[in-house]
Short mmCIF file of C-alpha atoms and ligand atoms in Angstrom, two decimals:
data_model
loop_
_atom_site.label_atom_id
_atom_site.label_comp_id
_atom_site.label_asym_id
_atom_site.label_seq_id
_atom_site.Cartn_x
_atom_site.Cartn_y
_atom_site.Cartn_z
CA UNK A 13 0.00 0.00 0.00
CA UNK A 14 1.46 3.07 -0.68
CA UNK A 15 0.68 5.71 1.05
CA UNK A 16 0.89 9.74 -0.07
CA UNK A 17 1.18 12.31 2.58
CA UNK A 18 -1.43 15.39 1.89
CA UNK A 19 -0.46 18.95 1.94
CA UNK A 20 -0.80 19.64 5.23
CA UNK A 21 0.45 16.45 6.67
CA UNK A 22 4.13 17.44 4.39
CA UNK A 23 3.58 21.00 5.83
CA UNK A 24 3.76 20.34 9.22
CA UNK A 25 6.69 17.50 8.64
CA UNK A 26 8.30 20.26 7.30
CA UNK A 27 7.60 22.78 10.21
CA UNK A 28 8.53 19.87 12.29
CA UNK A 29 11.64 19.27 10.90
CA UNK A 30 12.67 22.82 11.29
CA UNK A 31 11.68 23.24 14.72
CA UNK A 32 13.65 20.00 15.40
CA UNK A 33 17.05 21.09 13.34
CA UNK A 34 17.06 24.70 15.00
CA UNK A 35 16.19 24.46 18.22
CA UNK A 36 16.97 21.17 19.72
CA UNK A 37 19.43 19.28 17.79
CA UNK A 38 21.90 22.15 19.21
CA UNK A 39 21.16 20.30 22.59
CA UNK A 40 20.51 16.50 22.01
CA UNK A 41 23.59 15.47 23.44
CA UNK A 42 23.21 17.72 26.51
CA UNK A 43 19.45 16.01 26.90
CA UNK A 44 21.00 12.77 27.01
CA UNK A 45 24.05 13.75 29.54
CA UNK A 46 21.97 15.83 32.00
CA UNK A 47 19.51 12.76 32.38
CA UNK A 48 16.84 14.51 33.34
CA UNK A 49 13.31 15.63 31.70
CA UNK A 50 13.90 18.48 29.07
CA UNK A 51 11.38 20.85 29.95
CA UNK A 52 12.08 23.60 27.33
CA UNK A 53 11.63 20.78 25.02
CA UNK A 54 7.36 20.13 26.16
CA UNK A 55 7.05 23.77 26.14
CA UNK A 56 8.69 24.17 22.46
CA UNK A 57 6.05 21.71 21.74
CA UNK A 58 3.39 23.31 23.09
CA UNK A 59 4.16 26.81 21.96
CA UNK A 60 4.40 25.17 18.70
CA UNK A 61 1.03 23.02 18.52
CA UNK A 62 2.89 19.69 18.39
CA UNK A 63 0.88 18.22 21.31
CA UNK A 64 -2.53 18.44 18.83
CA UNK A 65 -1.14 15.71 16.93
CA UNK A 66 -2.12 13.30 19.91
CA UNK A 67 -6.22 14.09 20.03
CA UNK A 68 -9.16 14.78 17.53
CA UNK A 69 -10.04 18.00 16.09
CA UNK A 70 -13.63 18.61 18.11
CA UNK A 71 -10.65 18.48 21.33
CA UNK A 72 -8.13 20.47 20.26
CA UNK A 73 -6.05 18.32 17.85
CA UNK A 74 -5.16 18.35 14.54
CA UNK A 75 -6.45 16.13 12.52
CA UNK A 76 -6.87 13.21 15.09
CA UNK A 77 -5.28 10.91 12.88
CA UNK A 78 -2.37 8.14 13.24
CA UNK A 79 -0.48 8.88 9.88
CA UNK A 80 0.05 12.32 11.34
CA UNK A 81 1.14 11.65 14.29
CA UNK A 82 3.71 8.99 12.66
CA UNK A 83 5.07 11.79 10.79
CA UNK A 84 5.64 13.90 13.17
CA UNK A 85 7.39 11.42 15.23
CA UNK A 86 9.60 10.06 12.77
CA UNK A 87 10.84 13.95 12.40
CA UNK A 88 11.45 14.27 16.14
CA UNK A 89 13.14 10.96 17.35
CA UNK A 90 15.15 11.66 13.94
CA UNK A 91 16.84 14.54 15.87
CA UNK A 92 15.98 13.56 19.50
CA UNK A 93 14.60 10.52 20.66
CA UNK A 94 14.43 12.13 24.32
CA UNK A 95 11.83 14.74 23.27
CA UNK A 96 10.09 11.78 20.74
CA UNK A 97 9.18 9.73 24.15
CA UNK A 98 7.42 13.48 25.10
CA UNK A 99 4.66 13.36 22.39
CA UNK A 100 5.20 9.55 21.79
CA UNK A 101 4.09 9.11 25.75
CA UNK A 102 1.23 11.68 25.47
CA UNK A 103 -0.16 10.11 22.53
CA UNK A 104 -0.32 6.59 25.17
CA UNK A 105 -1.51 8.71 27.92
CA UNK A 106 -4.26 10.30 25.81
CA UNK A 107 -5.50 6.86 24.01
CA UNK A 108 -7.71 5.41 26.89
CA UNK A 109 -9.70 8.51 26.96
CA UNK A 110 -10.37 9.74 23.38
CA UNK A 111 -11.34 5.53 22.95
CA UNK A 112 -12.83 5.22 26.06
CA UNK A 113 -13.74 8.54 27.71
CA UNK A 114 -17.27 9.88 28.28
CA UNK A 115 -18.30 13.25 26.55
CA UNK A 116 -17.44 14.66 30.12
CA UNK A 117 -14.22 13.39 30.28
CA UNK A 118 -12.94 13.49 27.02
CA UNK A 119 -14.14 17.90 27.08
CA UNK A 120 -12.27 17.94 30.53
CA UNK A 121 -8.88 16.17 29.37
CA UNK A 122 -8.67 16.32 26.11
CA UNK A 123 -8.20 19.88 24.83
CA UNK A 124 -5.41 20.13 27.83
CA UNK A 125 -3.48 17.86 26.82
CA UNK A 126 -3.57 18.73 23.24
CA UNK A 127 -2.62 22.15 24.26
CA UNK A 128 0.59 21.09 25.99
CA UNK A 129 -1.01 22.68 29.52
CA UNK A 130 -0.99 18.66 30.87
CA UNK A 131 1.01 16.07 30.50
CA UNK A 132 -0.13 12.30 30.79
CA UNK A 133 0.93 8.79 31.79
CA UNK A 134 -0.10 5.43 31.35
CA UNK A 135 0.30 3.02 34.18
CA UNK A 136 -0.32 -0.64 33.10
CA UNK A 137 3.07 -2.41 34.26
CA UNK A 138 3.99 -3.01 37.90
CA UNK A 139 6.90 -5.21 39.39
CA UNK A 140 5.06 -8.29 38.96
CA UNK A 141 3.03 -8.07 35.61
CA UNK A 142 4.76 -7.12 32.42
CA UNK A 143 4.56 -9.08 29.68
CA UNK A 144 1.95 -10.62 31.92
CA UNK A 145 -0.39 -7.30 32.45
CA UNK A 146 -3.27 -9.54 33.49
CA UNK A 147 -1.53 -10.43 37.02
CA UNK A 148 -1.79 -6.96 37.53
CA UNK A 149 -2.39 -6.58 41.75
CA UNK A 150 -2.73 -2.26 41.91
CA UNK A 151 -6.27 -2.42 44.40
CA UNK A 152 -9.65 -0.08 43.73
CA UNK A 153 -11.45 -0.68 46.95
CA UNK A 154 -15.20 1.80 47.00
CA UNK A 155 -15.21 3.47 49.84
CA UNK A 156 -18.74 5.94 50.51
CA UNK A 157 -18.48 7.57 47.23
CA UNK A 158 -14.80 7.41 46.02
CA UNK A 159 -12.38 4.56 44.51
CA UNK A 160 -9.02 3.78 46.65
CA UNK A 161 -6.64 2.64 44.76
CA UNK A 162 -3.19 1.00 46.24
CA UNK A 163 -0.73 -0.69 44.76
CA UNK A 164 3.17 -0.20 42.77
CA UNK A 165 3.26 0.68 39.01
CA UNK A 166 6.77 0.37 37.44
CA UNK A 167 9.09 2.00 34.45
CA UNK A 168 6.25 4.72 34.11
CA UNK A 169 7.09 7.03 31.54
CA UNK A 170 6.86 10.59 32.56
CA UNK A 171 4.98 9.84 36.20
CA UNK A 172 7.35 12.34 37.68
CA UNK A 173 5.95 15.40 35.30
CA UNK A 174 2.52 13.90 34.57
CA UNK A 175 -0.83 15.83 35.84
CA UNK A 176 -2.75 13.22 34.75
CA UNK A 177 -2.25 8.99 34.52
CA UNK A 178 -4.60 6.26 33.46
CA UNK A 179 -4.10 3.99 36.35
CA UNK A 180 -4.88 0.35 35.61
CA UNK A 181 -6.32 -1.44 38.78
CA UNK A 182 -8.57 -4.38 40.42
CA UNK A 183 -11.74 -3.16 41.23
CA UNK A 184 -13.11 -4.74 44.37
CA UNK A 185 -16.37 -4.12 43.92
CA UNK A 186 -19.72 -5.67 41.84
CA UNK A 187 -17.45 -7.39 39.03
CA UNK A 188 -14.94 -8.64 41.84
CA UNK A 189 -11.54 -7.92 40.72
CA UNK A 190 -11.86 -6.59 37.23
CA UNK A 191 -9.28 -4.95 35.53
CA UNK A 192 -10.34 -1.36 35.61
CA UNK A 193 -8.87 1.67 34.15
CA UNK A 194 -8.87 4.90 36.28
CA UNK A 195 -8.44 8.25 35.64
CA UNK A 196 -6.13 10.04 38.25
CA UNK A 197 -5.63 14.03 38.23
CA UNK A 198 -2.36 14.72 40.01
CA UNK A 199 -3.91 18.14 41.27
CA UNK A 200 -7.00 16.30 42.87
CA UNK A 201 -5.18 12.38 44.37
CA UNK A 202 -1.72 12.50 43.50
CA UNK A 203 1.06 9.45 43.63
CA UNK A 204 4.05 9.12 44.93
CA UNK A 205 7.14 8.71 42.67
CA UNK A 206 9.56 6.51 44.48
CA UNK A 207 12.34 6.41 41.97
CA UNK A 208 13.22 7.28 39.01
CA UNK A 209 15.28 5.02 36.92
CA UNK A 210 19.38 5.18 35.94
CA UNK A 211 19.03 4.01 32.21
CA UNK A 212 20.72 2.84 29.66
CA UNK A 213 19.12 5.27 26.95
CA UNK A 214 16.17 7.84 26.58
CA UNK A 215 18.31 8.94 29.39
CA UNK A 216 16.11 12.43 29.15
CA UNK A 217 12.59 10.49 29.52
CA UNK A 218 12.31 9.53 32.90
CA UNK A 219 10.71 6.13 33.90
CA UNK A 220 9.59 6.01 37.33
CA UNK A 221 8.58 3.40 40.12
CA UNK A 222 5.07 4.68 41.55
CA UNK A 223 3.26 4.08 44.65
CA UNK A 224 -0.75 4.10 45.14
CA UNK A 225 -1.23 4.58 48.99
CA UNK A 226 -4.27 4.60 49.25
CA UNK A 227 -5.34 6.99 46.71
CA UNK A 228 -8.38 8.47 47.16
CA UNK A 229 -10.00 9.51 43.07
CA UNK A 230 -14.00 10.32 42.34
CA UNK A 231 -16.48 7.55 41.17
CA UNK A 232 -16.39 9.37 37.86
CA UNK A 233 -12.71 8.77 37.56
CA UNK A 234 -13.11 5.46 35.79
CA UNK A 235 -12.84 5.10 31.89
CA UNK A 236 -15.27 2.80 30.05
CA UNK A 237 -16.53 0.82 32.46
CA UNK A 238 -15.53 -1.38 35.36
CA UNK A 239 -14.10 -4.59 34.27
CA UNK A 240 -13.03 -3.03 30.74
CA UNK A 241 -9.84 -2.18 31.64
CA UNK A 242 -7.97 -4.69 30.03
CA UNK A 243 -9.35 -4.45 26.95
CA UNK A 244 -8.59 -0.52 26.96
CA UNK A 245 -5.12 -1.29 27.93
CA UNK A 246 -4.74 -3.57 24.82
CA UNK A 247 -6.44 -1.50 22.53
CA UNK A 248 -4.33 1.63 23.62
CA UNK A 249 -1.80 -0.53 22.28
CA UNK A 250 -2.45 -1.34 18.96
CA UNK A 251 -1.91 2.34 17.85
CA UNK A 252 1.01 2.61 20.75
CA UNK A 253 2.71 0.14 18.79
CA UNK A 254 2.48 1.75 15.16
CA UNK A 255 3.26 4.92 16.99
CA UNK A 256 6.35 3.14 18.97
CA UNK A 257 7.33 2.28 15.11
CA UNK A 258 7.07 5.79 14.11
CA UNK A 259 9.87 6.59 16.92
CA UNK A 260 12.09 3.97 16.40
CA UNK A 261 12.07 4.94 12.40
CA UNK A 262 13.12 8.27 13.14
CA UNK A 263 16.43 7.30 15.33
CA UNK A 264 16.79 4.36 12.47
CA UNK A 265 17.07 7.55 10.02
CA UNK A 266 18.68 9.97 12.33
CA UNK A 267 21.35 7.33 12.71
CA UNK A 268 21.99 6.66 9.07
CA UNK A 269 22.14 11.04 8.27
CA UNK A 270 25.75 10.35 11.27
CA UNK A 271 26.86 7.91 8.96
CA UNK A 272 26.75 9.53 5.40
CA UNK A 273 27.98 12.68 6.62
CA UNK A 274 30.85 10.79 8.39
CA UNK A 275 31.73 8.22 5.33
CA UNK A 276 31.66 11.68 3.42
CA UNK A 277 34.18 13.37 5.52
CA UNK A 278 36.71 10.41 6.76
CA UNK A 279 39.64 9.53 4.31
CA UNK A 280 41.35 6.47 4.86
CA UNK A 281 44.22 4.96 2.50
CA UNK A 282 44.03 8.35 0.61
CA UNK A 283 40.63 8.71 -0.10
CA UNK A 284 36.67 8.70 1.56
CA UNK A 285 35.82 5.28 3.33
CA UNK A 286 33.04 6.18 0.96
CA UNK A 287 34.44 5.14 -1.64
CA UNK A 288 35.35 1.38 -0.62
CA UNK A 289 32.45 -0.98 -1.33
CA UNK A 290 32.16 -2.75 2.18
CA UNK A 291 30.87 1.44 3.49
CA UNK A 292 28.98 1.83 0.47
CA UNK A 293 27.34 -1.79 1.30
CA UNK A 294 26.59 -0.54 4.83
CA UNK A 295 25.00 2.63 3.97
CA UNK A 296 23.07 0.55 1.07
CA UNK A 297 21.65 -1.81 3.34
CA UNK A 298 20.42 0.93 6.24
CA UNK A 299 19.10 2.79 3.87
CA UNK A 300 16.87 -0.09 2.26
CA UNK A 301 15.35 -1.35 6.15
CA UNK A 302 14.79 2.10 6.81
CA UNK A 303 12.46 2.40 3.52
CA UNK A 304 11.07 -0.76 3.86
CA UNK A 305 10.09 0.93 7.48
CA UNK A 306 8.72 3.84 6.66
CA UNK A 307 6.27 1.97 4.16
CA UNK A 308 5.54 -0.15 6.82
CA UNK A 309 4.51 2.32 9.39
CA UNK A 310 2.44 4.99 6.80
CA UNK A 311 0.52 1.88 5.73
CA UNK A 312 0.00 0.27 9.27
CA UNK A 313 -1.05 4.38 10.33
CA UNK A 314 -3.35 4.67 7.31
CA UNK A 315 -4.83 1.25 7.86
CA UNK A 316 -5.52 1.85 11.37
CA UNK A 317 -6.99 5.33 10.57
CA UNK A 318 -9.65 3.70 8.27
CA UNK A 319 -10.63 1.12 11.17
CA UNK A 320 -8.95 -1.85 9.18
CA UNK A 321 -10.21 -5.14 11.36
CA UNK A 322 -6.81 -7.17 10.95
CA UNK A 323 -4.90 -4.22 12.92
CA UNK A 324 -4.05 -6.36 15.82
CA UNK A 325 -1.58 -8.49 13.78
CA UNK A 326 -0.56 -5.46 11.35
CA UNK A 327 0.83 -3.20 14.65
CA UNK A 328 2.45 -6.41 16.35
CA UNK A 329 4.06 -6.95 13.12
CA UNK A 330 4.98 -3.37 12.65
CA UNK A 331 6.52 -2.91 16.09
CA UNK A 332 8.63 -6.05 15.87
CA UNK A 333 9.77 -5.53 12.10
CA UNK A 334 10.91 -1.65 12.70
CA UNK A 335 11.99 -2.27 16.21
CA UNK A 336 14.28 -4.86 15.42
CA UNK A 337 15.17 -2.86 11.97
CA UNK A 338 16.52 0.01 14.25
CA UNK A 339 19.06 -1.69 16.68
CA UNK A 340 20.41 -3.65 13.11
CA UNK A 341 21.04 0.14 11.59
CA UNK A 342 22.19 2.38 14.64
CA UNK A 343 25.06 -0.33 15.43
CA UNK A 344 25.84 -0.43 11.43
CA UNK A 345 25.74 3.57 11.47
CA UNK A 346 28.04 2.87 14.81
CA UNK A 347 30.23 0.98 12.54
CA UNK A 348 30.82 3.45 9.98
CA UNK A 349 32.25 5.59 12.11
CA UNK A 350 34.94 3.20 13.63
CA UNK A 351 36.66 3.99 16.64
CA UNK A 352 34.61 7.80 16.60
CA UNK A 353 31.11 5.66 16.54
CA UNK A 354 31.87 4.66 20.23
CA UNK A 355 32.84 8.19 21.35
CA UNK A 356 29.67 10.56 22.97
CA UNK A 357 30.34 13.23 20.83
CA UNK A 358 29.58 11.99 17.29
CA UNK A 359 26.12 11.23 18.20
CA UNK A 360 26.34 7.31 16.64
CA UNK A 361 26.35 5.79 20.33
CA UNK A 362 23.35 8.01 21.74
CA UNK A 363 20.82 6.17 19.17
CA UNK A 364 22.28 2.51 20.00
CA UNK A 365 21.52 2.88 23.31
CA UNK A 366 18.20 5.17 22.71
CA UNK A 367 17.43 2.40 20.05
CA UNK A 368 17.79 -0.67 22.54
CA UNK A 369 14.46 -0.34 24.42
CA UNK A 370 12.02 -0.62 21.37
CA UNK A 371 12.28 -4.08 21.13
CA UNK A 372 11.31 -4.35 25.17
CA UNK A 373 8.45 -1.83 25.66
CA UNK A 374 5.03 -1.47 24.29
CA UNK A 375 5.46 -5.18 24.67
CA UNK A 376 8.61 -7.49 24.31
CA UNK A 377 9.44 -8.33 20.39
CA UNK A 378 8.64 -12.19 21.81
CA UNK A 379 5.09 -10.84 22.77
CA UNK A 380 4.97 -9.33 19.28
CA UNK A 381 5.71 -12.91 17.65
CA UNK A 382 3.17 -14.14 20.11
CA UNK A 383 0.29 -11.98 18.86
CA UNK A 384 1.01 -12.24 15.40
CA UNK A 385 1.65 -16.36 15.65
CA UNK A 386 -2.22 -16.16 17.16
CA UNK A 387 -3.99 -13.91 14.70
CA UNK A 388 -2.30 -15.85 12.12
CA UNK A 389 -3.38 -19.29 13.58
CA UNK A 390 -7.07 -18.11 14.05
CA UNK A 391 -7.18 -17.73 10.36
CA UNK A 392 -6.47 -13.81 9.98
CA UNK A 393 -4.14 -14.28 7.16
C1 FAD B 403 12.11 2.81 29.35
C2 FAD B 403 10.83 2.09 29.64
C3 FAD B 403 9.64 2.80 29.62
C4 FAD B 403 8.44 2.16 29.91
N1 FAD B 403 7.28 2.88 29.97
C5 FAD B 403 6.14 2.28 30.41
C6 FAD B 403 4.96 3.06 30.66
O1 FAD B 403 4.93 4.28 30.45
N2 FAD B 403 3.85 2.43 31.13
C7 FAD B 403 3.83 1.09 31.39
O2 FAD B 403 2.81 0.58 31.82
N3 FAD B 403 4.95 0.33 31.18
C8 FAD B 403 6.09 0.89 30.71
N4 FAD B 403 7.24 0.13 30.51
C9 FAD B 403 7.20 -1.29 30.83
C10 FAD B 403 7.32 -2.20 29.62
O3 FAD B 403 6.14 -2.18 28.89
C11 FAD B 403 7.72 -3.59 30.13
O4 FAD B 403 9.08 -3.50 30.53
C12 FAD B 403 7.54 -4.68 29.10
O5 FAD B 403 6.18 -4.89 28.84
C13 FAD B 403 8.16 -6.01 29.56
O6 FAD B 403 7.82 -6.33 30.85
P1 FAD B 403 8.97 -6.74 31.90
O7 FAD B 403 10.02 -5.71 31.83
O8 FAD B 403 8.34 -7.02 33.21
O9 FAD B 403 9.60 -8.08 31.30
P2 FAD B 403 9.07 -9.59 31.51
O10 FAD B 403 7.63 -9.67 31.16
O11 FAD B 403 9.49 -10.07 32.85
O12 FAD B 403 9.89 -10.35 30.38
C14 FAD B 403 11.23 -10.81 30.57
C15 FAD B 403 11.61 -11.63 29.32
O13 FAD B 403 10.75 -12.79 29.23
C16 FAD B 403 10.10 -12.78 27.96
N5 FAD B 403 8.74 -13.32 28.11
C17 FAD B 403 7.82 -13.02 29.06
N6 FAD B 403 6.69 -13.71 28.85
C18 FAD B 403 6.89 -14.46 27.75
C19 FAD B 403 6.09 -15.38 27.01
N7 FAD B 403 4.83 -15.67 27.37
N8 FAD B 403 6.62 -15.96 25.91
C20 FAD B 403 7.89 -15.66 25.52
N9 FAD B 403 8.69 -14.79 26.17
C21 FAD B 403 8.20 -14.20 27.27
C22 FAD B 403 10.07 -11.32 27.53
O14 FAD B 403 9.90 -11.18 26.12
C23 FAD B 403 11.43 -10.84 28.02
O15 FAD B 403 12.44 -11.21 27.11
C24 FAD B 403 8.44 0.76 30.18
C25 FAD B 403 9.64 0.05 30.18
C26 FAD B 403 10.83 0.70 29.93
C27 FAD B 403 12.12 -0.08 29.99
#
């Protein structure tokens, strides 16, 4: 399928681009050495409309659509995968409600987070259940008139600058321990942060360890309805993972711009490693995942934007493919660059390491095969 951007959607990959080039690539590298959230970054974003991309036009957004945001995401991780886990974890955050919200919640929410004025989190994984979200134990006990929640969520994007988190919790009450999914306004309940994790990569996008005790949030706070939670959680997901693909492309691409410029400028034996086949072969062969990627992720976007009914195996698919794509062509890009690949500086080690976690989150690569394995078996060929 292949899929043409409009106008608009090259307009704003443009703008995007731009934004990207002049203001933040001039302090990636600091991003990733300070370690800590980039704040001028989220208001850039916001100042700039970026945030829209994450909700439907009757809320503040753009055009509400997938393809759009995968765009945009692709432009920003190509620069910056810190600031690509920004709109990549409000697009997560804002899922459950514009699928599952009521009219009341979705006008409350919505057009703030669009805006940039909130920031959101989406709390599904907790130190027992990861791959295995169902053994979730995070408690809703109903107490007179409110939900209690208690419980430890874990590797929580953002939960340290969040105002608002989709909690994902057993409700103890009716439908005895259904999976619910909560709505939790920082300004109204709170959490408590615990840590924050020392990682590996997306060193700028922190993941924290959160603790519910005993949280106290409004009956209206739950999304959908009780006992739905997991299936919001799951279908959150489907579009997390085309949008996780979206990210990953972008470093994928990022990484391979470090490359040419370097095989460009480095002479060896009297001329550009350019010109010696085994580079050229490199390049060739990052360049060719990374368009096989891109087609991959506009079609999976567009498909999910016109409600295709196979999109559980298409976004599994998508997710492993391009997730797996990326770690191959930031350690080739690495390569290239010999000895100067492995030093901070040249920008080739940053996307390794920012590249390493797509195959883990949004659900493990294995999960991926899983999925697909079971769509395929149950006849959705
Ligand atoms: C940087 C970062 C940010 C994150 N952000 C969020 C967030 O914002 N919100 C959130 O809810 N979660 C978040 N996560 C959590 C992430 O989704 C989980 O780490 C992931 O789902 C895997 O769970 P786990 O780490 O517990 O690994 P485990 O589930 O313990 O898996 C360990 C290994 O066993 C394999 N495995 C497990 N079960 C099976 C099986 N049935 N078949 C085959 N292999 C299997 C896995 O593939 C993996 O290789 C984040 C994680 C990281 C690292």
């Amino acid at each position: 399928m292949n899929v043409a951007l409009s106008a608009e959607q090259e307009d704003l990959r443009r703008g995007v681009r731009q934004i990207m080039e002049e203001r933040v690539r001039p302090r990636a590298e600091e991003i990733d050495a300070a370690g800590e959230f980039p704040h001028f970054v989220r208001e850039l974003f916001a100042e700039h409309d970026i945030f829209a991309t994450v909700a439907p036009p009757e809320f503040g957004g753009i055009d509400g659509s997938l393809l759009t945001l995968a765009v945009v995401c692709e432009e920003i991780t190509r620069v910056c995968a810190n600031s690509g886990m920004i709109l990549g974890n409000q697009s997560l955050g804002t899922g459950p409600i514009a699928l599952f919200g009521s009219d009341e919640q979705k006008a409350a929410y919505l057009p703030k987070l669009a805006s940039g004025e909130w920031l959101c989190s989406f709390a599904l994984s907790e130190p027992g259940a990861g791959s295995d979200a169902a053994a979730l134990q995070t408690r809703a006990r109903y107490e007179g008139d409110a939900w209690i929640l208690s419980g430890r969520k874990n590797f929580i994007t953002q939960a340290n600058v969040a105002d608002v988190m989709t909690v994902f919790a057993r409700a103890d009450s009716g439908d005895r321990g259904a999976v619910t999914a909560f709505l939790v306004a920082r300004e109204e309940s709170g959490w408590i942060v615990e840590r924050v994790e020392h990682k590996m990569g997306l060193r700028g996008s922190p993941t924290c360890a959160v603790v519910f005790d005993d949280v106290r949030v409004p009956a209206s706070a739950i999304l959908g309805e009780i006992g739905a939670g997991l299936q919001i959680a799951l279908s959150t997901l489907d579009k997390g993972r085309i949008m996780t693909a979206a990210l990953a492309l972008g470093i994928a691409q990022g990484a391979l711009e470090v490359a040419l410029a370097y095989a460009r400028e480095r002479a060896q034996f009297g001329r550009p490693i350019a010109d010696f086949q085994a580079v050229q072969f490199m390049l060739a062969d990052m360049e060719t995942e990374i368009l096989a990627a891109r087609a991959l992720v506009r079609s999976a976007a567009a498909r999910y934007d016109e409600g295709d009914s196979d999109i559980i195996k298409l976004a599994a698919a998508t997710k492993l493919f391009v997730t797996e794509m990326v770690n191959r062509v930031t350690s080739t890009a690495l390569q290239v660059l010999g000895g100067y690949g492995y030093i901070v500086e040249y920008g080739a080690e940053r996307r390794v390491r920012d590249a390493r976690v797509f195959a883990i989150f949004e659900g493990t690569n294995e999960i991926q095969r899983l999925v697909i394995a079971r769509e395929l078996l149950r006849g959705r060929a």
